[in-house]
Coordinates of N, CA and C in Angstrom, one line a residue:
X4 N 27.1 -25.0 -5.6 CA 26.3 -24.3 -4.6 C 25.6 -23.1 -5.3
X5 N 24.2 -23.1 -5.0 CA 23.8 -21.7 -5.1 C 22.8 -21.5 -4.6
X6 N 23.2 -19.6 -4.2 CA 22.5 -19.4 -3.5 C 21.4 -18.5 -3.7
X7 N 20.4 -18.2 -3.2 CA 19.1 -17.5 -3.7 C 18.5 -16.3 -2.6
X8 N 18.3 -15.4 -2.8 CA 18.0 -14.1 -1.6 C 16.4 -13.4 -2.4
X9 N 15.4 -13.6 -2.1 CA 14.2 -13.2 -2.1 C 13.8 -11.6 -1.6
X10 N 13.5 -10.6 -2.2 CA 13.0 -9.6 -1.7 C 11.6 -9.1 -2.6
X11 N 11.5 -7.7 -1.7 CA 10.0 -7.4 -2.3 C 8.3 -7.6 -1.6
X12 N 8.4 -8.6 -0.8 CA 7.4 -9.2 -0.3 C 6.5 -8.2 0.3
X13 N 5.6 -7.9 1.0 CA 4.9 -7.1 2.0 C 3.5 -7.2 2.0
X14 N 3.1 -5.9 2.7 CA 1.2 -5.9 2.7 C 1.1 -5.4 1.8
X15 N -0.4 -5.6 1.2 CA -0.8 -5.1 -0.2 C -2.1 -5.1 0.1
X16 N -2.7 -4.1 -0.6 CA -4.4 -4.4 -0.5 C -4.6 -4.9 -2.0
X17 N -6.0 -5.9 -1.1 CA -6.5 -6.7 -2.7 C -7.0 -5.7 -3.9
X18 N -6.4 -6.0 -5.0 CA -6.4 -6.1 -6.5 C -4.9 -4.9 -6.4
X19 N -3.6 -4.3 -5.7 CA -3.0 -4.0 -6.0 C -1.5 -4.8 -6.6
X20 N -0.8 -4.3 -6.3 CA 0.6 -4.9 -7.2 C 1.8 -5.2 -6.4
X21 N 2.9 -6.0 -6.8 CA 3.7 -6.0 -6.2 C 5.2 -7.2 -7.0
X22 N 6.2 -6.6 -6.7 CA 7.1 -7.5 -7.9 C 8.1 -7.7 -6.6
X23 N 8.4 -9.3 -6.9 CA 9.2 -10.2 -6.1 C 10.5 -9.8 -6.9
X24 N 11.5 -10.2 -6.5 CA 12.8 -10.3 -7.1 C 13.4 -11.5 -6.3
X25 N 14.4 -12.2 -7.0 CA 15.2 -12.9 -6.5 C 16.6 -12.8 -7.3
X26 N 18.2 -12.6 -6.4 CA 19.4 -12.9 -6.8 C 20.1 -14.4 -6.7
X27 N 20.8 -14.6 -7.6 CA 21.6 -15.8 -7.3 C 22.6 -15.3 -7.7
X28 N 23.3 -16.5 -7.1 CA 25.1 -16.3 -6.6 C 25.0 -17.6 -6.6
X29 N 26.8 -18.1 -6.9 CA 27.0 -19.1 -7.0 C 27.6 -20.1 -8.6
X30 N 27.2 -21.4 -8.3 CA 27.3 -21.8 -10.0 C 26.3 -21.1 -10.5
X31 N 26.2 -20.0 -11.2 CA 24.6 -19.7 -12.0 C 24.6 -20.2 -13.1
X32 N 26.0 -20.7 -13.8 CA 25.8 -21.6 -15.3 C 25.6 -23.1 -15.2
X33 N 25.0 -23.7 -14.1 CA 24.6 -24.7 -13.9 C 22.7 -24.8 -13.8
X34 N 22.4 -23.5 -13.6 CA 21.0 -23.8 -13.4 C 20.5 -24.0 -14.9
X35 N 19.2 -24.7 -15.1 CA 18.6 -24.9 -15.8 C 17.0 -24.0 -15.7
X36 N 16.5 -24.1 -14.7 CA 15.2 -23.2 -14.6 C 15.2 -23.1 -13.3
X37 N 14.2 -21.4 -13.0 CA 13.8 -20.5 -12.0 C 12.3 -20.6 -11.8
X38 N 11.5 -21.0 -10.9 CA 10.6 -21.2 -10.2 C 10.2 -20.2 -9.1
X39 N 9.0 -20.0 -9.1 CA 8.6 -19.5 -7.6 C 7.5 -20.2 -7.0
X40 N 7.7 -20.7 -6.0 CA 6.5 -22.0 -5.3 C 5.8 -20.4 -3.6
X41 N 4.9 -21.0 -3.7 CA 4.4 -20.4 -2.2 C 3.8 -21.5 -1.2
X42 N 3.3 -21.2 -0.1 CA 2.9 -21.8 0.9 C 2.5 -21.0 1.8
X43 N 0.7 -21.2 2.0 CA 0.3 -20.5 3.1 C 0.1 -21.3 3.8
X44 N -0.6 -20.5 5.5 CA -0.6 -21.8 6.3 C -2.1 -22.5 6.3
X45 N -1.6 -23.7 6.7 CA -2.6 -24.8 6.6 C -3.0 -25.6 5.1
X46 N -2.2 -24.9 4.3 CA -2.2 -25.7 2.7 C -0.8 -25.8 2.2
X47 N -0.8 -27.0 1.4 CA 0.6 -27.4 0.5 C 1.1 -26.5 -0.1
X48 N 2.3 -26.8 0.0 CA 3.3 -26.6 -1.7 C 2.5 -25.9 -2.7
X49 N 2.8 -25.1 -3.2 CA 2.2 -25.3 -4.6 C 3.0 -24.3 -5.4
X50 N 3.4 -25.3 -6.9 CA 4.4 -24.4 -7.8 C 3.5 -23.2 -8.6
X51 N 4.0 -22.1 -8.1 CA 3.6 -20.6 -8.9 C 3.7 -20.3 -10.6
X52 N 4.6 -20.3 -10.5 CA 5.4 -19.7 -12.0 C 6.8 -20.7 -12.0
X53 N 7.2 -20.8 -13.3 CA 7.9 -21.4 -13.4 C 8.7 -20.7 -15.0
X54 N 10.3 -20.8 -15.4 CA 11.0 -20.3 -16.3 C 12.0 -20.7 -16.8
X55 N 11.9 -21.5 -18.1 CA 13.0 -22.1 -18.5 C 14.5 -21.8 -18.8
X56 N 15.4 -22.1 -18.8 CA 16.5 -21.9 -19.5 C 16.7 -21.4 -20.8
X57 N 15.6 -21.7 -22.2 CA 15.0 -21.2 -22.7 C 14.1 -20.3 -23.3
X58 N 13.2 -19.8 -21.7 CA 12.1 -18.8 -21.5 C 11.2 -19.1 -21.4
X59 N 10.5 -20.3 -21.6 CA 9.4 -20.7 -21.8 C 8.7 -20.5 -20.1
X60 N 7.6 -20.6 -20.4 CA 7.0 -20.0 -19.2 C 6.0 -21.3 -18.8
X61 N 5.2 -21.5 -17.4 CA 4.4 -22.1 -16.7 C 4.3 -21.5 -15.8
X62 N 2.9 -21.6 -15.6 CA 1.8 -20.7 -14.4 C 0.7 -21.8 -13.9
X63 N 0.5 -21.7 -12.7 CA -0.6 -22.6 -12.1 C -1.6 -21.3 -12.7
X64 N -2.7 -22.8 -13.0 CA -3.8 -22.0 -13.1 C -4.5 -20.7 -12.2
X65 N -4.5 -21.0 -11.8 CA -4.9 -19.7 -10.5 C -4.3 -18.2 -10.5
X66 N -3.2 -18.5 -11.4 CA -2.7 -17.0 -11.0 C -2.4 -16.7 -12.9
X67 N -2.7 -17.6 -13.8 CA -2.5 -17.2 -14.6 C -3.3 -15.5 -15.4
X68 N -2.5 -14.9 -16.1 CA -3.3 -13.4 -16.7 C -2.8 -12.8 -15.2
X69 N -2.5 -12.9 -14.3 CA -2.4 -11.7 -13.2 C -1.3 -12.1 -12.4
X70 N -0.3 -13.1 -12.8 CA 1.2 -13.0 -12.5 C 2.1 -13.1 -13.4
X71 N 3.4 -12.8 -13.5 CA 3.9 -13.0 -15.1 C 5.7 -13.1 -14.4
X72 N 6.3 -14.0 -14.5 CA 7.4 -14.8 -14.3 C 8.3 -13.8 -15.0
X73 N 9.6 -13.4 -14.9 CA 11.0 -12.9 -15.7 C 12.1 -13.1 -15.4
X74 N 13.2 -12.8 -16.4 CA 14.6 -13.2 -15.6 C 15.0 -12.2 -16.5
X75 N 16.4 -11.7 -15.9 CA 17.7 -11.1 -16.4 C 18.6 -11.5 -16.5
X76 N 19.3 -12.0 -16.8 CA 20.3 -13.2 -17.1 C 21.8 -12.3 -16.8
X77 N 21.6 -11.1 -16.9 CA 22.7 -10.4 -16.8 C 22.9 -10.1 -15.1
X78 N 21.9 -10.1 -14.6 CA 22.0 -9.7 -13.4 C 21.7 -11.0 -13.0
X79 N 21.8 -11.8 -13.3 CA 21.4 -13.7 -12.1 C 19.8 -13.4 -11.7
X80 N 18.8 -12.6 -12.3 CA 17.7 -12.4 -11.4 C 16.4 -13.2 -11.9
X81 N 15.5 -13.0 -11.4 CA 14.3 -13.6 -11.6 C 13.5 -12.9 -10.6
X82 N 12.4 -12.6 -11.6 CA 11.3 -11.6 -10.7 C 9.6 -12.8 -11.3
X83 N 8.9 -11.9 -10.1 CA 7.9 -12.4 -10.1 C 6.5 -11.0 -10.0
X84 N 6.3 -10.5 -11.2 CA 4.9 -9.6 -11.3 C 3.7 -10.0 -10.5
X85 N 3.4 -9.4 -10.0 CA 2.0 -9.9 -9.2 C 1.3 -8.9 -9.6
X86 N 0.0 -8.6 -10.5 CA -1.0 -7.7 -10.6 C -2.4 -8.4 -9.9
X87 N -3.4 -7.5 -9.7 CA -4.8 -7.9 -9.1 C -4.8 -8.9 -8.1
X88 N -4.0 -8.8 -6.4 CA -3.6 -9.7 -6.0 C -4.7 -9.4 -5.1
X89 N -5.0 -10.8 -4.7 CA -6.1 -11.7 -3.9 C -5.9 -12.1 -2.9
X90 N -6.9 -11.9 -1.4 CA -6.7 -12.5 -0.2 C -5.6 -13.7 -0.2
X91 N -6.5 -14.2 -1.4 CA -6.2 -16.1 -1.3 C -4.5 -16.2 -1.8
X92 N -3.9 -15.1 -2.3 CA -2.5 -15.2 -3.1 C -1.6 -15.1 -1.3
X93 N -2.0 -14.5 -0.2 CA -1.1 -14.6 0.7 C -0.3 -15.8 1.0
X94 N 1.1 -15.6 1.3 CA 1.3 -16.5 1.4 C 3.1 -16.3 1.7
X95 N 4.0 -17.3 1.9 CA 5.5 -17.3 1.9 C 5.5 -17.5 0.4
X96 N 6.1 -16.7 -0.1 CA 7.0 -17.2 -1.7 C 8.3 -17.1 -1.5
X97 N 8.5 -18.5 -2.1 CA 9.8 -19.2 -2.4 C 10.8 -18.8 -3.9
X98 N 11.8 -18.6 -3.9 CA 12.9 -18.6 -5.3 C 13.4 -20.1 -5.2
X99 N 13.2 -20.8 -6.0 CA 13.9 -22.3 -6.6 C 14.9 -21.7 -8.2
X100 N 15.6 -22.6 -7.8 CA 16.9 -23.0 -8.9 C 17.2 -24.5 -8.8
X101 N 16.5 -24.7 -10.3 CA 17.1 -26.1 -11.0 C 18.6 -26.3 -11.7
X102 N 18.9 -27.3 -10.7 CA 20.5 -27.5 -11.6 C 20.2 -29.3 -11.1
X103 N 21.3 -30.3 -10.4 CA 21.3 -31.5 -10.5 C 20.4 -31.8 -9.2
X104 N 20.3 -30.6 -8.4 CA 19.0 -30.5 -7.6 C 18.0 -29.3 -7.3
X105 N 17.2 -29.4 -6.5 CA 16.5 -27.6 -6.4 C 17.0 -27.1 -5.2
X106 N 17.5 -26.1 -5.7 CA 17.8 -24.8 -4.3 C 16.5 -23.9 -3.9
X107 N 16.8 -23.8 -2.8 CA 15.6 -22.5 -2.0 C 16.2 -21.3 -1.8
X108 N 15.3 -20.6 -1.7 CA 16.1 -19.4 -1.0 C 14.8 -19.0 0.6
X109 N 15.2 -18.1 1.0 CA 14.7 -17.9 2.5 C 13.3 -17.8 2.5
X110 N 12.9 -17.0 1.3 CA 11.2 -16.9 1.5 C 11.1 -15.3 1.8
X111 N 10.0 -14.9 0.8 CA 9.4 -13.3 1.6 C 7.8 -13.5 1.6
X112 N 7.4 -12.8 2.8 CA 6.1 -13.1 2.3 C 5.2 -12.2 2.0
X113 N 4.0 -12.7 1.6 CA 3.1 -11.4 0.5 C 2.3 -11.3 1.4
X114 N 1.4 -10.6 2.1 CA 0.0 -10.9 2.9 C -0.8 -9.4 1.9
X115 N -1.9 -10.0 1.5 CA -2.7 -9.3 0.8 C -4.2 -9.2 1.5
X116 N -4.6 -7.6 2.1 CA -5.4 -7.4 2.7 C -6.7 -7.6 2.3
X117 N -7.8 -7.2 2.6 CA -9.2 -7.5 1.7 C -10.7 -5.6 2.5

């Protein structure tokens, strides 16, 4: 089991900043990689950032140069930098954990004014 708790989220005006965090609890020596997906309404899924077990990093195009993925390993965490954020970045952001499946956590959401 693990579990994942999202904070940080709120209003922001466009091109300011804002850093997600997520905790885990649970098996944490089972995960393999930390992800952050979003979802606004009326459009899909879509994977944000993504962070290996080894650090290696993935970014959807769209947010790459102006989001930047991290973890602490000592504290279970994974953050998510947001600089120069854009109407279009609103949205629910998700914490995922890869182990033999993906875990979620609750969701915070970002809404970025214009």
């Amino acid at each position: 089991q693990v579990q994942l708790v999202e904070s940080g989220g709120g209003l922001v005006q466009a091109g300011g900043s804002l850093r997600l965090s997520c905790a885990a609890s649970g098996s944490i020596s089972s995960i393999n990689a930390m992800r952050w997906s979003r979802q606004a309404p009326g459009k899909q899924r879509e994977l944000v950032a993504s962070i290996s077990s080894g650090g290696s990093t993935i970014y959807v195009d769209s947010v790459k140069g102006r989001f930047t993925i991290s973890r602490d390993n000592a504290k279970n965490a994974v953050y998510l930098q947001m600089n120069s954020l854009k109407p279009e970045d609103t949205a629910v952001y998700y914490c995922n954990a890869v182990t033999g499946r993906t875990w979620w956590g609750q969701g915070t959401q970002v809404t970025v004014s214009s």
